[in-house]
Amino acid sequence: MTVSHPVAVRWSEDGPAVELLDQTRLPGKVVQLRLDSAAGVAEAIRSLRVRGAPAIGIAAAMGLAVEVAAGAGGDAAALRRRLDAGHELLRRSRPTAVNLFWALERVRLRALDALGESVAAAVSAAAAEARAIAEEDRAMCLRIGENGLSLLPEGEVRALTHCNAGALATGGIGTALAPLYLAHDAGRRVRVFADETRPVLQGSRLTAWELGRAGVDVTLLVDGAAAFLLQQRQVDLVIVGADRIAANGDVANKIGTYGLAVLARHHDIPFYVAAPASTVDLATASGSAIPIEERDAEEIRRGFGRLTAPADVAVYAPAFDVTPAALITAIITDRGVVRPPYGPGLAGFAHASPQAGEPAGVEGASDERDAQ
Amino acid sequence: MTVSHPVAVRWSEDGPAVELLDQTRLPGKVVQLRLDSAAGVAEAIRSLRVRGAPAIGIAAAMGLAVEVAAGAGGDAAALRRRLDAGHELLRRSRPTAVNLFWALERVRLRALDALGESVAAAVSAAAAEARAIAEEDRAMCLRIGENGLSLLPEGEVRALTHCNAGALATGGIGTALAPLYLAHDAGRRVRVFADETRPVLQGSRLTAWELGRAGVDVTLLVDGAAAFLLQQRQVDLVIVGADRIAANGDVANKIGTYGLAVLARHHDIPFYVAAPASTVDLATASGSAIPIEERDAEEIRRGFGRLTAPADVAVYAPAFDVTPAALITAIITDRGVVRPPYGPGLAGFAHASPQAGEPAGVEGASDERDAQ
């Protein structure tokens, strides 16, 4: 895998620090932040400098590890206080990001365990655990890519995607974009069409940027042009990420996904969902049980820094939609490709979730709540 | 008809002048312009202060009439020069607006004819012809509204529309919005959902504004949310305008229209097109013969005054799409409602077009090329 994709977050080579690509500055400016405290990372998460559930989890884990490292010169009691304070600070940075909670918990437990031995051991264990979380995510993306590769057409690959389920949302090459990166890396001709994805424009700001940066041929379109693109037979497949996958295969994802699935079916074009197996929430029987958040109406009335609609107009602003399993050609995960009927295949992912035991709400790579 | 809809353009009650609602200032500001020269009106058309093919035609006709009126104190030769210069100036204001050409020609020919009698007669004839064009358009909208009314469900009416095919695009109550205005006027509960309509946002800037102003319950949504809205059974019908209707019933309209038609069919919701009979271009056999213009990529890369995508990213930016007749439940015109198979019904509109004799390219109420 030699894909030169951008890296959302990484452990610095020189010294305990988190290197983070400031996504609020994209696509205009590429700004690398170097953060050496839990407070700095918490601010970056709160301010959406890093977004996408997996990337947030990694950033938080590394943020706690650098906080612990800053206490290397003190005693065990001080380190314990530092660990608890950093954990609390980071935990509050995005209230709904489940990946963030479990990533923090992993680092905290490992550090506490090693603290029984020595402060130095705790510092080392925290850093090792944070890097392990990043490495696991990188490997997960790669497996999704490899599993998805077999579904791409022979020869040229022309795909339509929505939102950002790419490198910028994860610790690796993304989920929906992973097979496309691998095909490009293998020297195949890959052409990606990216919906701009109103209201928050993750497609134009992030997907178009990261693919272009990696040398993948990318073309941007407004969401309303996708139907015409499919009618003109300009793409061979549609591929998107997922926020949550119900036990029956219904998929919640960024608003606009369901419409693409209907359009793909109408034009007899495959519609794929790519996500970590941990996105499957077996506690949710079907899509109708997934609560749909509303976004802030102001994103639609004045989402571009100036008023583009009547200031007081009513707005219908669902953050996600639900695509029925019947419209999905296959679900590509790090544990394999699942095809209809989805129930039996997805049931095999029991305990795959790092959040096993959580009451509900497993999150995947392209979480709206974390997408900003 | 007591609907208090906004008026895009009108002849001033006091003195020869054109009163024009500056649509470039909407929705933030309501600015009425009072223009008394062809140059002033030409600038307003060029700058998109007035848009929508019918409204442009009316504005141009009135612009030529006020120009002629300014020559009331001179001789016939001077009036003739003034008429020709004004005609030329206005004709060049929007190169592709066919309504503009025929409206100007009507005023020019009537004025020339009357000039044989006297300068005063020419001044009077030009004004009368311009006002007649406006009145014909007003009546045309009303007939579309009345014809469409019978297709609306009993009781509450919940409709989804796209772009702006309303009062702001015409000399009356619009085309797609006409039946909805009439239902509202009749005291029925009407709820309109308006797609924002990227890239130029006619839905949020214009449709949401004019409906709200008229007291019609309107809700704005991003284009990508329309599918979910239909899935949730929140609307009873979809109704849009048309740029051009081919002899077989295929409809070219603002990008995004075709996707709505597919979605309406998938959800078994009626999909109506409302347009003047003059929009039917019998010289175009089917939609595949309609050339599709590309819009400026910058509208998508930085359409809101700031860069929202990589500055050099490739963009797919069709201005229109083509909806196959098979997806259209009915076409509502001022000359009646046409249902499938469309060929025979539409053929009856031969010579309905004011542009009869033009090589091709009849334009309707919601012309993208005139929508800005």
PDB file of C-alpha atoms in Angstrom, chain B residues 31-256:
ATOM      1  CA  VAL B  31     -35.627  46.933  -3.572  1.00  0.00           C
ATOM      2  CA  GLN B  32     -38.025  48.333  -6.188  1.00  0.00           C
ATOM      3  CA  LEU B  33     -36.287  49.912  -9.159  1.00  0.00           C
ATOM      4  CA  ARG B  34     -37.950  52.561 -11.334  1.00  0.00           C
ATOM      5  CA  LEU B  35     -36.390  52.580 -14.778  1.00  0.00           C
ATOM      6  CA  ASP B  36     -37.178  55.032 -17.571  1.00  0.00           C
ATOM      7  CA  SER B  37     -34.776  54.068 -20.348  1.00  0.00           C
ATOM      8  CA  ALA B  38     -33.879  51.082 -22.486  1.00  0.00           C
ATOM      9  CA  ALA B  39     -30.344  51.319 -21.141  1.00  0.00           C
ATOM     10  CA  GLY B  40     -31.571  51.018 -17.564  1.00  0.00           C
ATOM     11  CA  VAL B  41     -33.713  47.988 -18.316  1.00  0.00           C
ATOM     12  CA  ALA B  42     -30.966  46.360 -20.388  1.00  0.00           C
ATOM     13  CA  GLU B  43     -28.608  46.714 -17.448  1.00  0.00           C
ATOM     14  CA  ALA B  44     -31.226  45.180 -15.141  1.00  0.00           C
ATOM     15  CA  ILE B  45     -31.626  42.189 -17.460  1.00  0.00           C
ATOM     16  CA  ARG B  46     -27.874  41.752 -17.906  1.00  0.00           C
ATOM     17  CA  SER B  47     -27.335  41.945 -14.152  1.00  0.00           C
ATOM     18  CA  LEU B  48     -30.126  39.412 -13.475  1.00  0.00           C
ATOM     19  CA  ARG B  49     -32.156  41.930 -11.492  1.00  0.00           C
ATOM     20  CA  VAL B  50     -35.011  40.382 -13.473  1.00  0.00           C
ATOM     21  CA  ARG B  51     -34.833  36.707 -14.578  1.00  0.00           C
ATOM     22  CA  GLY B  52     -37.183  34.002 -15.838  1.00  0.00           C
ATOM     23  CA  ALA B  53     -37.917  34.027 -19.548  1.00  0.00           C
ATOM     24  CA  PRO B  54     -41.460  35.514 -19.358  1.00  0.00           C
ATOM     25  CA  ALA B  55     -40.453  38.219 -16.881  1.00  0.00           C
ATOM     26  CA  ILE B  56     -37.462  39.148 -19.047  1.00  0.00           C
ATOM     27  CA  GLY B  57     -39.696  39.416 -22.113  1.00  0.00           C
ATOM     28  CA  ILE B  58     -42.079  41.739 -20.281  1.00  0.00           C
ATOM     29  CA  ALA B  59     -39.265  43.873 -18.879  1.00  0.00           C
ATOM     30  CA  ALA B  60     -37.664  44.241 -22.306  1.00  0.00           C
ATOM     31  CA  ALA B  61     -40.961  45.160 -23.962  1.00  0.00           C
ATOM     32  CA  MET B  62     -41.619  47.788 -21.314  1.00  0.00           C
ATOM     33  CA  GLY B  63     -38.031  48.996 -21.540  1.00  0.00           C
ATOM     34  CA  LEU B  64     -38.465  49.631 -25.244  1.00  0.00           C
ATOM     35  CA  ALA B  65     -41.794  51.360 -24.648  1.00  0.00           C
ATOM     36  CA  VAL B  66     -40.325  53.783 -22.092  1.00  0.00           C
ATOM     37  CA  GLU B  67     -37.469  54.505 -24.464  1.00  0.00           C
ATOM     38  CA  VAL B  68     -39.997  55.366 -27.171  1.00  0.00           C
ATOM     39  CA  ALA B  69     -41.935  57.518 -24.697  1.00  0.00           C
ATOM     40  CA  ALA B  70     -38.791  59.532 -23.994  1.00  0.00           C
ATOM     41  CA  GLY B  71     -38.854  60.583 -27.672  1.00  0.00           C
ATOM     42  CA  ALA B  72     -42.401  61.966 -27.513  1.00  0.00           C
ATOM     43  CA  GLY B  73     -41.202  65.545 -27.947  1.00  0.00           C
ATOM     44  CA  GLY B  74     -39.153  64.873 -31.117  1.00  0.00           C
ATOM     45  CA  ASP B  75     -39.911  64.110 -34.753  1.00  0.00           C
ATOM     46  CA  ALA B  76     -40.641  60.790 -36.428  1.00  0.00           C
ATOM     47  CA  ALA B  77     -37.091  60.251 -37.723  1.00  0.00           C
ATOM     48  CA  ALA B  78     -35.623  60.764 -34.252  1.00  0.00           C
ATOM     49  CA  LEU B  79     -38.175  58.386 -32.783  1.00  0.00           C
ATOM     50  CA  ARG B  80     -37.282  55.792 -35.370  1.00  0.00           C
ATOM     51  CA  ARG B  81     -33.578  56.058 -34.436  1.00  0.00           C
ATOM     52  CA  ARG B  82     -34.440  55.863 -30.743  1.00  0.00           C
ATOM     53  CA  LEU B  83     -36.601  52.796 -31.343  1.00  0.00           C
ATOM     54  CA  ASP B  84     -33.898  51.013 -33.303  1.00  0.00           C
ATOM     55  CA  ALA B  85     -31.156  51.826 -30.805  1.00  0.00           C
ATOM     56  CA  GLY B  86     -33.283  50.766 -27.838  1.00  0.00           C
ATOM     57  CA  HIS B  87     -34.296  47.567 -29.597  1.00  0.00           C
ATOM     58  CA  GLU B  88     -30.697  46.694 -30.324  1.00  0.00           C
ATOM     59  CA  LEU B  89     -29.551  47.460 -26.800  1.00  0.00           C
ATOM     60  CA  LEU B  90     -32.249  45.320 -25.209  1.00  0.00           C
ATOM     61  CA  ARG B  91     -31.868  42.531 -27.719  1.00  0.00           C
ATOM     62  CA  ARG B  92     -28.232  42.117 -26.677  1.00  0.00           C
ATOM     63  CA  SER B  93     -28.966  42.054 -22.955  1.00  0.00           C
ATOM     64  CA  ARG B  94     -29.411  38.239 -22.756  1.00  0.00           C
ATOM     65  CA  PRO B  95     -28.379  36.452 -25.919  1.00  0.00           C
ATOM     66  CA  THR B  96     -30.348  33.238 -25.446  1.00  0.00           C
ATOM     67  CA  ALA B  97     -33.670  34.515 -24.145  1.00  0.00           C
ATOM     68  CA  VAL B  98     -36.132  33.851 -26.938  1.00  0.00           C
ATOM     69  CA  ASN B  99     -39.052  35.480 -25.074  1.00  0.00           C
ATOM     70  CA  LEU B 100     -37.014  38.657 -25.058  1.00  0.00           C
ATOM     71  CA  PHE B 101     -36.652  38.614 -28.846  1.00  0.00           C
ATOM     72  CA  TRP B 102     -40.304  38.137 -29.659  1.00  0.00           C
ATOM     73  CA  ALA B 103     -41.507  40.595 -27.025  1.00  0.00           C
ATOM     74  CA  LEU B 104     -39.195  43.284 -28.410  1.00  0.00           C
ATOM     75  CA  GLU B 105     -40.252  42.520 -31.929  1.00  0.00           C
ATOM     76  CA  ARG B 106     -43.910  42.893 -31.050  1.00  0.00           C
ATOM     77  CA  VAL B 107     -43.341  46.326 -29.512  1.00  0.00           C
ATOM     78  CA  ARG B 108     -41.090  47.446 -32.365  1.00  0.00           C
ATOM     79  CA  LEU B 109     -43.536  46.445 -35.102  1.00  0.00           C
ATOM     80  CA  ARG B 110     -46.523  48.038 -33.374  1.00  0.00           C
ATOM     81  CA  ALA B 111     -44.616  51.272 -32.797  1.00  0.00           C
ATOM     82  CA  LEU B 112     -43.379  51.405 -36.379  1.00  0.00           C
ATOM     83  CA  ASP B 113     -46.871  50.782 -37.649  1.00  0.00           C
ATOM     84  CA  ALA B 114     -48.340  53.603 -35.542  1.00  0.00           C
ATOM     85  CA  LEU B 115     -45.471  55.922 -36.419  1.00  0.00           C
ATOM     86  CA  GLY B 116     -47.022  56.208 -39.875  1.00  0.00           C
ATOM     87  CA  GLU B 117     -49.825  58.066 -38.139  1.00  0.00           C
ATOM     88  CA  SER B 118     -47.927  60.198 -35.596  1.00  0.00           C
ATOM     89  CA  VAL B 119     -45.160  60.195 -32.980  1.00  0.00           C
ATOM     90  CA  ALA B 120     -47.790  60.334 -30.252  1.00  0.00           C
ATOM     91  CA  ALA B 121     -49.545  57.304 -31.708  1.00  0.00           C
ATOM     92  CA  ALA B 122     -46.265  55.354 -31.753  1.00  0.00           C
ATOM     93  CA  VAL B 123     -45.560  56.225 -28.131  1.00  0.00           C
ATOM     94  CA  SER B 124     -49.013  55.126 -27.152  1.00  0.00           C
ATOM     95  CA  ALA B 125     -48.915  51.937 -29.237  1.00  0.00           C
ATOM     96  CA  ALA B 126     -45.564  50.844 -27.796  1.00  0.00           C
ATOM     97  CA  ALA B 127     -46.808  51.246 -24.249  1.00  0.00           C
ATOM     98  CA  ALA B 128     -50.054  49.468 -25.030  1.00  0.00           C
ATOM     99  CA  GLU B 129     -48.244  46.539 -26.639  1.00  0.00           C
ATOM    100  CA  ALA B 130     -45.830  46.151 -23.729  1.00  0.00           C
ATOM    101  CA  ARG B 131     -48.698  46.170 -21.267  1.00  0.00           C
ATOM    102  CA  ALA B 132     -50.574  43.660 -23.428  1.00  0.00           C
ATOM    103  CA  ILE B 133     -47.632  41.288 -23.295  1.00  0.00           C
ATOM    104  CA  ALA B 134     -47.619  41.525 -19.511  1.00  0.00           C
ATOM    105  CA  GLU B 135     -51.366  41.020 -19.353  1.00  0.00           C
ATOM    106  CA  GLU B 136     -51.209  37.970 -21.634  1.00  0.00           C
ATOM    107  CA  ASP B 137     -48.554  36.445 -19.422  1.00  0.00           C
ATOM    108  CA  ARG B 138     -50.575  37.174 -16.304  1.00  0.00           C
ATOM    109  CA  ALA B 139     -53.599  35.459 -17.855  1.00  0.00           C
ATOM    110  CA  MET B 140     -51.483  32.552 -19.042  1.00  0.00           C
ATOM    111  CA  CYS B 141     -50.233  31.919 -15.488  1.00  0.00           C
ATOM    112  CA  LEU B 142     -53.763  32.056 -14.175  1.00  0.00           C
ATOM    113  CA  ARG B 143     -54.960  29.478 -16.715  1.00  0.00           C
ATOM    114  CA  ILE B 144     -52.092  27.170 -15.759  1.00  0.00           C
ATOM    115  CA  GLY B 145     -53.137  27.589 -12.157  1.00  0.00           C
ATOM    116  CA  GLU B 146     -56.769  26.835 -12.863  1.00  0.00           C
ATOM    117  CA  ASN B 147     -55.909  23.827 -14.994  1.00  0.00           C
ATOM    118  CA  GLY B 148     -53.565  22.499 -12.335  1.00  0.00           C
ATOM    119  CA  LEU B 149     -55.976  23.002  -9.488  1.00  0.00           C
ATOM    120  CA  SER B 150     -58.000  19.942 -10.470  1.00  0.00           C
ATOM    121  CA  LEU B 151     -54.938  17.736 -10.027  1.00  0.00           C
ATOM    122  CA  LEU B 152     -54.306  18.702  -6.424  1.00  0.00           C
ATOM    123  CA  PRO B 153     -55.512  16.358  -3.689  1.00  0.00           C
ATOM    124  CA  GLU B 154     -58.697  17.116  -1.766  1.00  0.00           C
ATOM    125  CA  GLY B 155     -58.125  18.882   1.528  1.00  0.00           C
ATOM    126  CA  GLU B 156     -54.586  19.736   2.529  1.00  0.00           C
ATOM    127  CA  VAL B 157     -52.059  20.111  -0.310  1.00  0.00           C
ATOM    128  CA  ARG B 158     -48.429  19.230   0.385  1.00  0.00           C
ATOM    129  CA  ALA B 159     -46.166  19.822  -2.609  1.00  0.00           C
ATOM    130  CA  LEU B 160     -42.442  19.706  -3.319  1.00  0.00           C
ATOM    131  CA  THR B 161     -40.998  22.057  -5.945  1.00  0.00           C
ATOM    132  CA  HIS B 162     -37.569  22.791  -7.389  1.00  0.00           C
ATOM    133  CA  CYS B 163     -35.938  26.022  -8.587  1.00  0.00           C
ATOM    134  CA  ASN B 164     -38.252  28.999  -9.096  1.00  0.00           C
ATOM    135  CA  ALA B 165     -41.166  28.704 -11.481  1.00  0.00           C
ATOM    136  CA  GLY B 166     -43.181  31.287  -9.616  1.00  0.00           C
ATOM    137  CA  ALA B 167     -44.335  34.887  -9.730  1.00  0.00           C
ATOM    138  CA  LEU B 168     -40.756  36.106  -9.815  1.00  0.00           C
ATOM    139  CA  ALA B 169     -40.160  34.349 -13.142  1.00  0.00           C
ATOM    140  CA  THR B 170     -43.329  35.505 -14.880  1.00  0.00           C
ATOM    141  CA  GLY B 171     -45.836  38.308 -15.245  1.00  0.00           C
ATOM    142  CA  GLY B 172     -48.335  36.534 -12.995  1.00  0.00           C
ATOM    143  CA  ILE B 173     -48.499  33.808 -10.374  1.00  0.00           C
ATOM    144  CA  GLY B 174     -45.906  31.635 -12.052  1.00  0.00           C
ATOM    145  CA  THR B 175     -46.244  28.212 -13.621  1.00  0.00           C
ATOM    146  CA  ALA B 176     -45.417  25.430 -11.143  1.00  0.00           C
ATOM    147  CA  LEU B 177     -46.492  27.632  -8.239  1.00  0.00           C
ATOM    148  CA  ALA B 178     -49.712  28.842  -9.925  1.00  0.00           C
ATOM    149  CA  PRO B 179     -52.000  25.976  -8.805  1.00  0.00           C
ATOM    150  CA  LEU B 180     -50.549  26.221  -5.304  1.00  0.00           C
ATOM    151  CA  TYR B 181     -51.221  29.966  -5.103  1.00  0.00           C
ATOM    152  CA  LEU B 182     -54.801  29.370  -6.264  1.00  0.00           C
ATOM    153  CA  ALA B 183     -55.388  26.602  -3.733  1.00  0.00           C
ATOM    154  CA  HIS B 184     -54.027  28.855  -0.999  1.00  0.00           C
ATOM    155  CA  ASP B 185     -56.219  31.696  -2.247  1.00  0.00           C
ATOM    156  CA  ALA B 186     -59.244  29.404  -2.056  1.00  0.00           C
ATOM    157  CA  GLY B 187     -58.587  28.947   1.642  1.00  0.00           C
ATOM    158  CA  ARG B 188     -57.173  25.457   1.424  1.00  0.00           C
ATOM    159  CA  ARG B 189     -54.260  24.441   3.617  1.00  0.00           C
ATOM    160  CA  VAL B 190     -51.194  24.479   1.346  1.00  0.00           C
ATOM    161  CA  ARG B 191     -47.728  23.445   2.421  1.00  0.00           C
ATOM    162  CA  VAL B 192     -44.868  23.824  -0.043  1.00  0.00           C
ATOM    163  CA  PHE B 193     -41.436  22.270   0.332  1.00  0.00           C
ATOM    164  CA  ALA B 194     -38.797  24.085  -1.710  1.00  0.00           C
ATOM    165  CA  ASP B 195     -35.499  22.495  -2.758  1.00  0.00           C
ATOM    166  CA  GLU B 196     -32.759  25.086  -2.313  1.00  0.00           C
ATOM    167  CA  THR B 197     -31.626  24.212  -5.874  1.00  0.00           C
ATOM    168  CA  ARG B 198     -27.879  24.317  -6.039  1.00  0.00           C
ATOM    169  CA  PRO B 199     -25.849  25.803  -7.567  1.00  0.00           C
ATOM    170  CA  VAL B 200     -27.683  29.122  -7.884  1.00  0.00           C
ATOM    171  CA  LEU B 201     -30.151  28.617  -5.005  1.00  0.00           C
ATOM    172  CA  GLN B 202     -33.264  29.899  -6.757  1.00  0.00           C
ATOM    173  CA  GLY B 203     -35.299  27.787  -4.341  1.00  0.00           C
ATOM    174  CA  SER B 204     -33.950  29.401  -1.190  1.00  0.00           C
ATOM    175  CA  ARG B 205     -33.432  32.885  -2.569  1.00  0.00           C
ATOM    176  CA  LEU B 206     -36.611  33.226  -4.622  1.00  0.00           C
ATOM    177  CA  THR B 207     -39.220  30.487  -4.151  1.00  0.00           C
ATOM    178  CA  ALA B 208     -39.004  30.477  -0.353  1.00  0.00           C
ATOM    179  CA  TRP B 209     -39.134  34.277  -0.384  1.00  0.00           C
ATOM    180  CA  GLU B 210     -42.111  34.739  -2.691  1.00  0.00           C
ATOM    181  CA  LEU B 211     -44.224  32.026  -1.067  1.00  0.00           C
ATOM    182  CA  GLY B 212     -43.478  33.318   2.407  1.00  0.00           C
ATOM    183  CA  ARG B 213     -44.318  36.834   1.305  1.00  0.00           C
ATOM    184  CA  ALA B 214     -47.646  35.626  -0.065  1.00  0.00           C
ATOM    185  CA  GLY B 215     -48.456  33.905   3.201  1.00  0.00           C
ATOM    186  CA  VAL B 216     -48.026  30.368   1.871  1.00  0.00           C
ATOM    187  CA  ASP B 217     -46.507  27.903   4.351  1.00  0.00           C
ATOM    188  CA  VAL B 218     -43.079  27.103   2.892  1.00  0.00           C
ATOM    189  CA  THR B 219     -40.255  24.878   4.148  1.00  0.00           C
ATOM    190  CA  LEU B 220     -36.768  24.900   2.694  1.00  0.00           C
ATOM    191  CA  LEU B 221     -34.574  21.820   2.282  1.00  0.00           C
ATOM    192  CA  VAL B 222     -31.257  20.920   0.702  1.00  0.00           C
ATOM    193  CA  ASP B 223     -31.644  19.054  -2.584  1.00  0.00           C
ATOM    194  CA  GLY B 224     -30.242  15.895  -1.040  1.00  0.00           C
ATOM    195  CA  ALA B 225     -33.026  15.767   1.561  1.00  0.00           C
ATOM    196  CA  ALA B 226     -35.853  15.463  -0.987  1.00  0.00           C
ATOM    197  CA  ALA B 227     -35.634  11.662  -1.122  1.00  0.00           C
ATOM    198  CA  PHE B 228     -36.019  11.333   2.623  1.00  0.00           C
ATOM    199  CA  LEU B 229     -38.946  13.790   2.551  1.00  0.00           C
ATOM    200  CA  LEU B 230     -40.730  11.571   0.020  1.00  0.00           C
ATOM    201  CA  GLN B 231     -39.845   8.402   1.924  1.00  0.00           C
ATOM    202  CA  GLN B 232     -41.444   9.945   5.017  1.00  0.00           C
ATOM    203  CA  ARG B 233     -44.630  10.598   2.974  1.00  0.00           C
ATOM    204  CA  GLN B 234     -44.472  14.291   3.765  1.00  0.00           C
ATOM    205  CA  VAL B 235     -45.653  15.413   0.317  1.00  0.00           C
ATOM    206  CA  ASP B 236     -48.526  14.424  -1.970  1.00  0.00           C
ATOM    207  CA  LEU B 237     -47.049  15.623  -5.237  1.00  0.00           C
ATOM    208  CA  VAL B 238     -43.997  17.098  -6.920  1.00  0.00           C
ATOM    209  CA  ILE B 239     -44.515  20.032  -9.310  1.00  0.00           C
ATOM    210  CA  VAL B 240     -41.877  21.818 -11.376  1.00  0.00           C
ATOM    211  CA  GLY B 241     -41.608  24.164 -14.348  1.00  0.00           C
ATOM    212  CA  ALA B 242     -40.049  23.439 -17.721  1.00  0.00           C
ATOM    213  CA  ASP B 243     -37.485  25.018 -19.967  1.00  0.00           C
ATOM    214  CA  ARG B 244     -38.387  23.109 -23.049  1.00  0.00           C
ATOM    215  CA  ILE B 245     -40.808  20.260 -23.678  1.00  0.00           C
ATOM    216  CA  ALA B 246     -40.041  17.945 -26.592  1.00  0.00           C
ATOM    217  CA  ALA B 247     -42.767  16.664 -28.912  1.00  0.00           C
ATOM    218  CA  ASN B 248     -42.790  13.317 -27.072  1.00  0.00           C
ATOM    219  CA  GLY B 249     -43.208  14.906 -23.639  1.00  0.00           C
ATOM    220  CA  ASP B 250     -39.602  14.735 -22.459  1.00  0.00           C
ATOM    221  CA  VAL B 251     -38.899  17.793 -20.326  1.00  0.00           C
ATOM    222  CA  ALA B 252     -35.716  19.827 -19.960  1.00  0.00           C
ATOM    223  CA  ASN B 253     -35.595  21.784 -16.721  1.00  0.00           C
ATOM    224  CA  LYS B 254     -33.202  22.909 -14.006  1.00  0.00           C
ATOM    225  CA  ILE B 255     -30.597  20.370 -12.947  1.00  0.00           C
ATOM    226  CA  GLY B 256     -32.062  18.208 -10.200  1.00  0.00           C
TER     227      GLY B 256
END
